[in-house]
Short mmCIF file of C-alpha atoms in Angstrom, two decimals:
data_model
loop_
_atom_site.label_atom_id
_atom_site.label_comp_id
_atom_site.label_asym_id
_atom_site.label_seq_id
_atom_site.Cartn_x
_atom_site.Cartn_y
_atom_site.Cartn_z
CA UNK H 1 -56.26 10.27 130.70
CA UNK H 2 -59.17 9.14 132.88
CA UNK H 3 -62.25 7.75 131.16
CA UNK H 4 -65.49 6.83 132.93
CA UNK H 5 -67.81 4.11 131.69
CA UNK H 6 -71.46 3.73 132.45
CA UNK H 7 -73.17 0.33 132.40
CA UNK H 8 -74.65 0.50 128.91
CA UNK H 9 -71.33 0.86 127.09
CA UNK H 10 -69.66 -1.99 129.00
CA UNK H 11 -72.68 -4.19 128.32
CA UNK H 12 -72.41 -3.50 124.58
CA UNK H 13 -68.66 -4.00 124.34
CA UNK H 14 -68.67 -7.22 126.38
CA UNK H 15 -71.41 -8.64 124.17
CA UNK H 16 -69.38 -8.01 121.02
CA UNK H 17 -66.56 -10.18 122.42
CA UNK H 18 -64.14 -7.32 121.69
CA UNK H 19 -63.71 -6.23 125.27
CA UNK H 20 -60.05 -7.21 125.38
CA UNK H 21 -59.31 -4.27 123.09
CA UNK H 22 -59.82 -2.02 126.11
CA UNK H 23 -56.61 -3.36 127.68
CA UNK H 24 -54.69 -2.69 124.45
CA UNK H 25 -56.19 0.77 124.08
CA UNK H 26 -55.15 1.51 127.62
CA UNK H 27 -51.55 0.64 126.94
CA UNK H 28 -51.31 2.26 123.52
CA UNK H 29 -52.96 5.55 124.41
CA UNK H 30 -52.19 5.86 128.12
CA UNK H 31 -55.83 5.70 129.15
CA UNK H 32 -57.24 4.77 132.56
CA UNK H 33 -60.74 3.31 132.74
CA UNK H 34 -63.08 3.71 135.68
CA UNK H 35 -66.54 2.59 136.73
CA UNK H 36 -68.60 3.42 139.80
CA UNK H 37 -69.59 0.65 142.26
CA UNK H 38 -73.21 0.79 141.05
CA UNK H 39 -72.11 0.26 137.46
CA UNK H 40 -69.93 -2.65 138.59
CA UNK H 41 -72.93 -4.20 140.33
CA UNK H 42 -75.10 -3.76 137.24
CA UNK H 43 -72.53 -5.15 134.82
CA UNK H 44 -70.80 -7.81 136.92
CA UNK H 45 -72.15 -8.65 140.39
CA UNK H 46 -75.80 -9.02 139.39
CA UNK H 47 -75.58 -10.67 135.93
CA UNK H 48 -72.80 -13.07 136.93
CA UNK H 49 -75.52 -14.96 138.82
CA UNK H 50 -77.82 -15.15 135.77
CA UNK H 51 -76.83 -18.00 133.46
CA UNK H 52 -77.86 -16.15 130.31
CA UNK H 53 -75.61 -13.14 131.04
CA UNK H 54 -72.87 -14.68 133.16
CA UNK H 55 -70.25 -14.92 130.39
CA UNK H 56 -70.29 -11.18 129.64
CA UNK H 57 -70.08 -10.43 133.35
CA UNK H 58 -67.09 -12.77 133.61
CA UNK H 59 -65.38 -10.95 130.72
CA UNK H 60 -65.75 -7.56 132.38
CA UNK H 61 -64.79 -8.95 135.77
CA UNK H 62 -61.55 -10.29 134.30
CA UNK H 63 -60.57 -6.79 133.22
CA UNK H 64 -61.40 -5.46 136.68
CA UNK H 65 -59.30 -8.17 138.34
CA UNK H 66 -56.43 -7.35 135.98
CA UNK H 67 -56.94 -3.68 136.93
CA UNK H 68 -57.56 -2.68 133.34
CA UNK H 69 -60.82 -1.19 134.67
CA UNK H 70 -60.87 0.30 138.18
CA UNK H 71 -63.95 0.40 140.41
CA UNK H 72 -63.84 3.80 142.05
CA UNK H 73 -66.21 4.68 144.88
CA UNK H 74 -67.58 8.19 145.19
CA UNK H 75 -66.00 10.28 147.94
CA UNK H 76 -68.31 12.31 150.22
CA UNK H 77 -67.95 15.40 148.04
CA UNK H 78 -68.96 13.42 144.96
CA UNK H 79 -71.90 11.86 146.79
CA UNK H 80 -73.09 15.40 147.46
CA UNK H 81 -72.59 16.16 143.79
CA UNK H 82 -74.63 13.10 142.87
CA UNK H 83 -77.50 14.37 145.02
CA UNK H 84 -77.14 17.75 143.38
CA UNK H 85 -77.19 16.17 139.93
CA UNK H 86 -80.30 14.20 140.93
CA UNK H 87 -82.02 17.48 141.84
CA UNK H 88 -80.93 19.12 138.59
CA UNK H 89 -81.45 16.30 136.08
CA UNK H 90 -84.64 14.92 137.56
CA UNK H 91 -86.29 18.31 137.92
CA UNK H 92 -85.52 19.62 134.47
CA UNK H 93 -88.71 18.61 132.70
CA UNK H 94 -92.27 18.81 133.89
CA UNK H 95 -95.59 17.41 132.78
CA UNK H 96 -98.62 18.99 134.44
CA UNK H 97 -96.26 20.74 136.84
CA UNK H 98 -94.83 17.44 138.07
CA UNK H 99 -91.11 16.75 137.53
CA UNK H 100 -90.26 13.80 135.31
CA UNK H 101 -87.54 11.53 136.63
CA UNK H 102 -85.33 10.74 133.63
CA UNK H 103 -82.05 9.55 135.13
CA UNK H 104 -81.32 6.70 137.52
CA UNK H 105 -78.80 6.53 140.39
CA UNK H 106 -76.16 4.52 138.52
CA UNK H 107 -76.15 6.96 135.63
CA UNK H 108 -75.89 9.94 137.98
CA UNK H 109 -73.03 8.22 139.80
CA UNK H 110 -71.11 7.96 136.54
CA UNK H 111 -71.57 11.70 135.99
CA UNK H 112 -70.39 12.50 139.52
CA UNK H 113 -67.38 10.23 139.02
CA UNK H 114 -66.37 12.29 135.98
CA UNK H 115 -65.91 15.28 138.23
CA UNK H 116 -64.18 13.33 140.98
CA UNK H 117 -61.59 12.00 138.54
CA UNK H 118 -61.29 15.27 136.66
CA UNK H 119 -62.25 13.30 133.59
CA UNK H 120 -63.55 14.80 130.38
CA UNK H 121 -64.67 11.59 128.72
CA UNK H 122 -67.75 9.51 129.44
CA UNK H 123 -68.41 6.32 127.52
CA UNK H 124 -72.17 5.77 127.42
CA UNK H 125 -74.28 3.86 124.93
CA UNK H 126 -77.74 4.79 126.06
CA UNK H 127 -79.32 7.83 124.51
CA UNK H 128 -80.79 10.01 127.27
CA UNK H 129 -77.60 10.51 129.31
CA UNK H 130 -75.78 11.43 126.12
CA UNK H 131 -78.45 13.94 125.13
CA UNK H 132 -78.42 15.40 128.63
CA UNK H 133 -74.72 16.20 128.30
CA UNK H 134 -74.65 17.26 124.65
CA UNK H 135 -78.02 18.85 124.07
CA UNK H 136 -80.45 18.78 127.01
CA UNK H 137 -82.89 21.05 125.16
CA UNK H 138 -83.53 18.28 122.64
CA UNK H 139 -84.85 15.97 125.36
CA UNK H 140 -87.90 18.18 125.81
CA UNK H 141 -88.83 18.11 122.14
CA UNK H 142 -88.32 14.34 122.06
CA UNK H 143 -90.63 13.90 125.06
CA UNK H 144 -93.29 16.20 123.61
CA UNK H 145 -93.29 14.29 120.33
CA UNK H 146 -93.61 10.99 122.14
CA UNK H 147 -96.11 11.97 124.82
CA UNK H 148 -98.19 14.31 122.64
CA UNK H 149 -98.25 16.56 125.68
CA UNK H 150 -96.76 19.90 126.51
CA UNK H 151 -93.56 19.45 128.50
CA UNK H 152 -92.26 22.40 130.46
CA UNK H 153 -88.54 22.82 131.05
CA UNK H 154 -86.66 24.52 133.84
CA UNK H 155 -84.29 26.62 131.75
CA UNK H 156 -82.08 27.41 134.70
CA UNK H 157 -81.45 23.72 135.42
CA UNK H 158 -80.83 23.05 131.75
CA UNK H 159 -78.21 25.79 131.74
CA UNK H 160 -76.62 24.44 134.93
CA UNK H 161 -76.33 20.99 133.40
CA UNK H 162 -74.96 22.41 130.17
CA UNK H 163 -72.30 24.39 132.04
CA UNK H 164 -71.38 21.49 134.28
CA UNK H 165 -70.67 19.23 131.32
CA UNK H 166 -69.65 21.80 128.72
CA UNK H 167 -66.23 20.19 128.32
CA UNK H 168 -67.37 16.59 128.58
CA UNK H 169 -66.92 14.45 125.50
CA UNK H 170 -69.27 11.55 125.09
CA UNK H 171 -68.04 8.43 123.36
CA UNK H 172 -70.01 5.30 122.65
CA UNK H 173 -68.79 1.74 122.30
CA UNK H 174 -68.71 2.24 118.51
CA UNK H 175 -66.19 5.06 118.86
CA UNK H 176 -63.99 2.92 121.11
CA UNK H 177 -64.14 0.08 118.61
CA UNK H 178 -63.27 2.48 115.78
CA UNK H 179 -60.38 3.87 117.83
CA UNK H 180 -59.17 0.37 118.66
CA UNK H 181 -59.28 -0.48 114.96
CA UNK H 182 -57.26 2.62 114.03
CA UNK H 183 -54.62 1.91 116.66
CA UNK H 184 -54.43 -1.79 115.82
CA UNK H 185 -55.78 -2.68 119.27
CA UNK H 186 -58.09 -5.21 117.61
CA UNK H 187 -55.23 -7.17 116.08
CA UNK H 188 -55.72 -10.86 116.65
CA UNK H 189 -59.43 -10.38 117.25
CA UNK H 190 -60.58 -9.19 113.82
CA UNK H 191 -58.90 -8.61 110.46
CA UNK H 192 -57.65 -5.17 109.59
CA UNK H 193 -60.25 -4.63 106.85
CA UNK H 194 -63.12 -2.22 106.36
CA UNK H 195 -65.61 -5.09 106.29
CA UNK H 196 -64.33 -6.37 109.62
CA UNK H 197 -64.61 -2.90 111.15
CA UNK H 198 -68.14 -2.54 109.81
CA UNK H 199 -69.08 -5.92 111.28
CA UNK H 200 -67.64 -4.92 114.66
CA UNK H 201 -69.59 -1.65 114.66
CA UNK H 202 -72.82 -3.45 113.84
CA UNK H 203 -72.10 -5.93 116.62
CA UNK H 204 -72.04 -2.98 119.04
CA UNK H 205 -75.25 -1.60 117.54
CA UNK H 206 -77.03 -4.93 117.93
CA UNK H 207 -75.79 -5.10 121.51
CA UNK H 208 -77.66 -1.89 122.30
CA UNK H 209 -75.36 1.00 121.38
CA UNK H 210 -77.48 4.01 120.36
CA UNK H 211 -76.03 4.39 116.87
CA UNK H 212 -78.03 4.32 113.65
CA UNK H 213 -77.44 2.32 110.48
CA UNK H 214 -76.88 5.62 108.70
CA UNK H 215 -74.10 6.67 111.06
CA UNK H 216 -72.24 3.40 110.63
CA UNK H 217 -72.64 3.45 106.85
CA UNK H 218 -71.38 7.03 106.73
CA UNK H 219 -68.38 6.21 108.89
CA UNK H 220 -67.25 3.16 106.94
CA UNK H 221 -67.69 5.16 103.74
CA UNK H 222 -70.53 3.27 102.14
CA UNK H 223 -72.97 6.15 101.98
CA UNK I 1 -103.15 8.62 143.18
CA UNK I 2 -106.75 9.70 142.64
CA UNK I 3 -107.21 7.66 139.51
CA UNK I 4 -105.79 4.36 140.76
CA UNK I 5 -109.16 2.81 141.55
CA UNK I 6 -110.49 3.86 138.18
CA UNK I 7 -107.46 2.41 136.40
CA UNK I 8 -107.75 -0.94 138.21
CA UNK I 9 -111.48 -0.93 137.43
CA UNK I 10 -110.79 -0.36 133.75
CA UNK I 11 -108.27 -3.21 133.65
CA UNK I 12 -110.76 -5.53 135.39
CA UNK I 13 -113.55 -4.51 133.04
CA UNK I 14 -111.43 -4.99 129.92
CA UNK I 15 -110.20 -8.38 131.15
CA UNK I 16 -113.69 -9.62 132.05
CA UNK I 17 -115.22 -8.77 128.65
CA UNK I 18 -112.55 -9.69 127.33
CA UNK I 19 -111.37 -6.68 125.36
CA UNK I 20 -107.80 -7.49 124.30
CA UNK I 21 -107.18 -4.28 122.36
CA UNK I 22 -108.37 -2.13 125.24
CA UNK I 23 -106.15 -4.03 127.69
CA UNK I 24 -103.11 -3.36 125.55
CA UNK I 25 -104.02 0.33 125.23
CA UNK I 26 -104.52 0.53 128.98
CA UNK I 27 -101.10 -1.02 129.55
CA UNK I 28 -99.47 1.67 127.41
CA UNK I 29 -101.55 4.52 128.82
CA UNK I 30 -100.92 3.55 132.44
CA UNK I 31 -97.21 3.19 131.74
CA UNK I 32 -97.16 6.76 130.39
CA UNK I 33 -98.72 7.91 133.66
CA UNK I 34 -96.24 5.81 135.65
CA UNK I 35 -93.29 7.29 133.73
CA UNK I 36 -94.42 10.86 134.35
CA UNK I 37 -94.77 10.23 138.07
CA UNK I 38 -91.99 7.67 138.58
CA UNK I 39 -94.79 5.64 140.11
CA UNK I 40 -93.94 1.95 140.51
CA UNK I 41 -97.46 1.06 141.64
CA UNK I 42 -98.90 2.39 138.38
CA UNK I 43 -96.08 0.62 136.52
CA UNK I 44 -97.22 -2.64 138.15
CA UNK I 45 -100.82 -2.06 137.07
CA UNK I 46 -99.62 -1.39 133.51
CA UNK I 47 -97.59 -4.62 133.61
CA UNK I 48 -100.67 -6.52 134.73
CA UNK I 49 -102.78 -5.02 131.94
CA UNK I 50 -100.12 -5.99 129.42
CA UNK I 51 -99.80 -9.55 130.80
CA UNK I 52 -103.54 -10.08 130.82
CA UNK I 53 -103.74 -8.91 127.22
CA UNK I 54 -101.00 -11.39 126.25
CA UNK I 55 -102.64 -14.27 128.13
CA UNK I 56 -105.90 -13.67 126.30
CA UNK I 57 -104.14 -13.92 122.93
CA UNK I 58 -102.83 -17.42 123.70
CA UNK I 59 -105.30 -20.01 122.55
CA UNK I 60 -103.61 -22.87 124.38
CA UNK I 61 -104.03 -20.94 127.66
CA UNK I 62 -107.62 -19.69 127.33
CA UNK I 63 -108.83 -23.13 126.20
CA UNK I 64 -107.03 -24.94 129.02
CA UNK I 65 -109.25 -26.60 131.63
CA UNK I 66 -107.67 -24.52 134.42
CA UNK I 67 -108.20 -21.18 132.71
CA UNK I 68 -111.60 -20.40 134.20
CA UNK I 69 -110.43 -20.81 137.78
CA UNK I 70 -107.34 -18.64 137.08
CA UNK I 71 -109.52 -16.05 135.35
CA UNK I 72 -111.92 -15.92 138.28
CA UNK I 73 -109.05 -15.62 140.76
CA UNK I 74 -107.60 -12.69 138.78
CA UNK I 75 -111.00 -10.96 138.67
CA UNK I 76 -111.51 -11.48 142.42
CA UNK I 77 -108.08 -10.03 143.23
CA UNK I 78 -108.65 -7.06 140.93
CA UNK I 79 -112.01 -6.45 142.62
CA UNK I 80 -110.33 -6.53 146.03
CA UNK I 81 -107.65 -4.23 144.64
CA UNK I 82 -110.31 -1.73 143.60
CA UNK I 83 -111.69 -1.70 147.15
CA UNK I 84 -108.22 -1.13 148.62
CA UNK I 85 -107.62 1.67 146.12
CA UNK I 86 -110.91 3.27 147.12
CA UNK I 87 -109.80 3.12 150.78
CA UNK I 88 -106.47 4.57 149.60
CA UNK I 89 -104.75 1.61 151.27
CA UNK I 90 -102.04 1.26 148.64
CA UNK I 91 -100.04 -1.31 150.59
CA UNK I 92 -102.97 -3.70 150.55
CA UNK I 93 -103.66 -2.80 146.92
CA UNK I 94 -100.09 -3.82 146.16
CA UNK I 95 -100.74 -7.18 147.84
CA UNK I 96 -103.75 -7.76 145.63
CA UNK I 97 -101.71 -6.82 142.56
CA UNK I 98 -99.03 -9.31 143.66
CA UNK I 99 -101.76 -11.95 143.92
CA UNK I 100 -102.78 -11.21 140.32
CA UNK I 101 -99.15 -11.44 139.24
CA UNK I 102 -98.86 -14.79 141.01
CA UNK I 103 -101.90 -16.06 139.09
CA UNK I 104 -100.36 -14.88 135.81
CA UNK I 105 -96.97 -16.38 136.58
CA UNK I 106 -98.59 -19.63 137.71
CA UNK I 107 -100.47 -20.31 134.50
CA UNK I 108 -97.58 -19.03 132.39
CA UNK I 109 -95.19 -21.37 134.20
CA UNK I 110 -97.54 -24.33 133.70
CA UNK I 111 -98.40 -23.69 130.07
CA UNK I 112 -95.87 -21.22 128.66
CA UNK I 113 -93.37 -22.19 125.97
CA UNK I 114 -90.51 -19.84 126.75
CA UNK I 115 -87.72 -19.69 129.30
CA UNK I 116 -88.35 -15.99 129.90
CA UNK I 117 -91.69 -15.72 131.66
CA UNK I 118 -94.53 -13.52 130.52
CA UNK I 119 -94.17 -11.12 133.42
CA UNK I 120 -90.44 -10.60 132.81
CA UNK I 121 -91.12 -10.05 129.11
CA UNK I 122 -93.77 -7.50 130.05
CA UNK I 123 -91.25 -5.62 132.21
CA UNK I 124 -88.81 -5.41 129.31
CA UNK I 125 -91.46 -4.48 126.75
CA UNK I 126 -92.90 -1.69 128.87
CA UNK I 127 -89.44 -0.48 129.94
CA UNK I 128 -88.53 -0.14 126.27
CA UNK I 129 -91.63 1.96 125.84
CA UNK I 130 -90.55 4.16 128.75
CA UNK I 131 -87.14 4.56 127.05
CA UNK I 132 -88.84 5.61 123.83
CA UNK I 133 -90.77 8.20 125.83
CA UNK I 134 -87.49 9.81 126.93
CA UNK I 135 -86.46 8.15 130.19
CA UNK I 136 -82.90 6.86 130.38
CA UNK I 137 -82.42 3.12 129.99
CA UNK I 138 -81.55 2.83 133.68
CA UNK I 139 -84.58 4.78 134.79
CA UNK I 140 -86.86 2.82 132.45
CA UNK I 141 -85.49 -0.46 133.82
CA UNK I 142 -85.91 0.70 137.40
CA UNK I 143 -89.51 1.83 136.81
CA UNK I 144 -90.74 -1.55 135.63
CA UNK I 145 -88.17 -3.77 137.39
CA UNK I 146 -86.74 -4.95 134.08
CA UNK I 147 -83.24 -6.38 133.88
CA UNK I 148 -81.01 -3.74 132.29
CA UNK I 149 -79.08 -6.17 130.11
CA UNK I 150 -82.23 -7.79 128.79
CA UNK I 151 -83.70 -4.36 128.17
CA UNK I 152 -80.63 -3.24 126.25
CA UNK I 153 -80.68 -6.42 124.16
CA UNK I 154 -84.37 -5.91 123.40
CA UNK I 155 -83.93 -2.25 122.44
CA UNK I 156 -81.04 -3.19 120.13
CA UNK I 157 -83.51 -5.13 117.97
CA UNK I 158 -85.94 -2.24 117.57
CA UNK I 159 -85.81 0.91 115.43
CA UNK I 160 -85.61 3.18 118.48
CA UNK I 161 -82.05 4.25 117.68
CA UNK I 162 -82.85 4.93 114.03
CA UNK I 163 -84.75 8.06 114.97
CA UNK I 164 -83.16 11.14 113.43
CA UNK I 165 -82.08 13.31 116.32
CA UNK I 166 -79.47 16.10 116.43
CA UNK I 167 -76.43 13.90 116.50
CA UNK I 168 -72.65 13.98 116.45
CA UNK I 169 -71.45 11.16 114.21
CA UNK I 170 -68.69 8.64 114.88
CA UNK I 171 -65.95 10.52 113.00
CA UNK I 172 -66.72 13.83 114.69
CA UNK I 173 -66.70 12.27 118.15
CA UNK I 174 -63.34 10.66 117.48
CA UNK I 175 -62.00 13.97 116.24
CA UNK I 176 -63.09 15.73 119.44
CA UNK I 177 -61.53 12.98 121.54
CA UNK I 178 -58.22 13.04 119.69
CA UNK I 179 -57.96 16.80 120.17
CA UNK I 180 -57.99 16.45 123.95
CA UNK I 181 -55.56 13.53 123.77
CA UNK I 182 -52.85 15.79 122.40
#
């Protein structure tokens, strides 16, 4: 099964030092992991030159060199799709009749790659891309609450996006960590205890995964 | 771009008084405008407003013997910026803004205590605000020029992700995933 990562989820997982579980998950569950060239640049090529972030970039790069994660360029058809997605996603919401640009090229590339690889699973830790796929209508109400302004939506574009990604499942780094724990893909890295799992999930949260304390508490059964 | 001159004028006025609270408010307000328009020039002005507000809160900077000459340089460049904005010459305005940024970075480099400079911190801080307002993390980073990893690290230490939104929890997501695995 093909799974596409965006930059945010790889950043979180590499910072938790649990990134090697991806290789084990791949073997155990027959998964194939992909990133777009822009995501690779954001997670490896650029930060590997910055001392503060070089180690995490090295960790991800190792997996790419071992072909546990494949960098897949967009074909011409997918480039066209990316442009189309740009037009849809970045013209969905309006303030004073001006479109609000909410998604950036790298994120749109990941979405286009999903289609190219016939993948149904996107691993993304940042919130807006996830909301766009799962519930684009909720983005408008979020923006209105935050901006204290009326935000208009293009319902047609919202429907197009909804249809395009109706079968897409969004996972975050916390779900991958939970899955790795269940399948024993974290053996040797952390103990097989609830406390260890909880600690690993919080590590992902404090690395930037958009998951709340409440969600983690509920999942580990402490609520 | 009609308001650009007015915005630069307001930043200059607040800095000259100095009105620290107003500078901070201007930084946030101008960022909102920048986010709506995906306008990097406005984002730069908001960054400057934020940086100037931070500089004014640092006693060791504003009491330093070099502060007055830096302050005057910033005010001169903002004044020139206003003129360029009035002429709608936004390329030259950008040059004046870069000159202000250079002044800020100069004094921060000489007197600052941290490895991450004030201007880089401002990019991250304002990008996080843009993320709160609904832009994706990538788009927020691109708007202000913030480093995405630093932005993600910063956001992780805020309550942004505690907001109660319609949400599919961890167990439910795993359940959906396992169904398609079969």
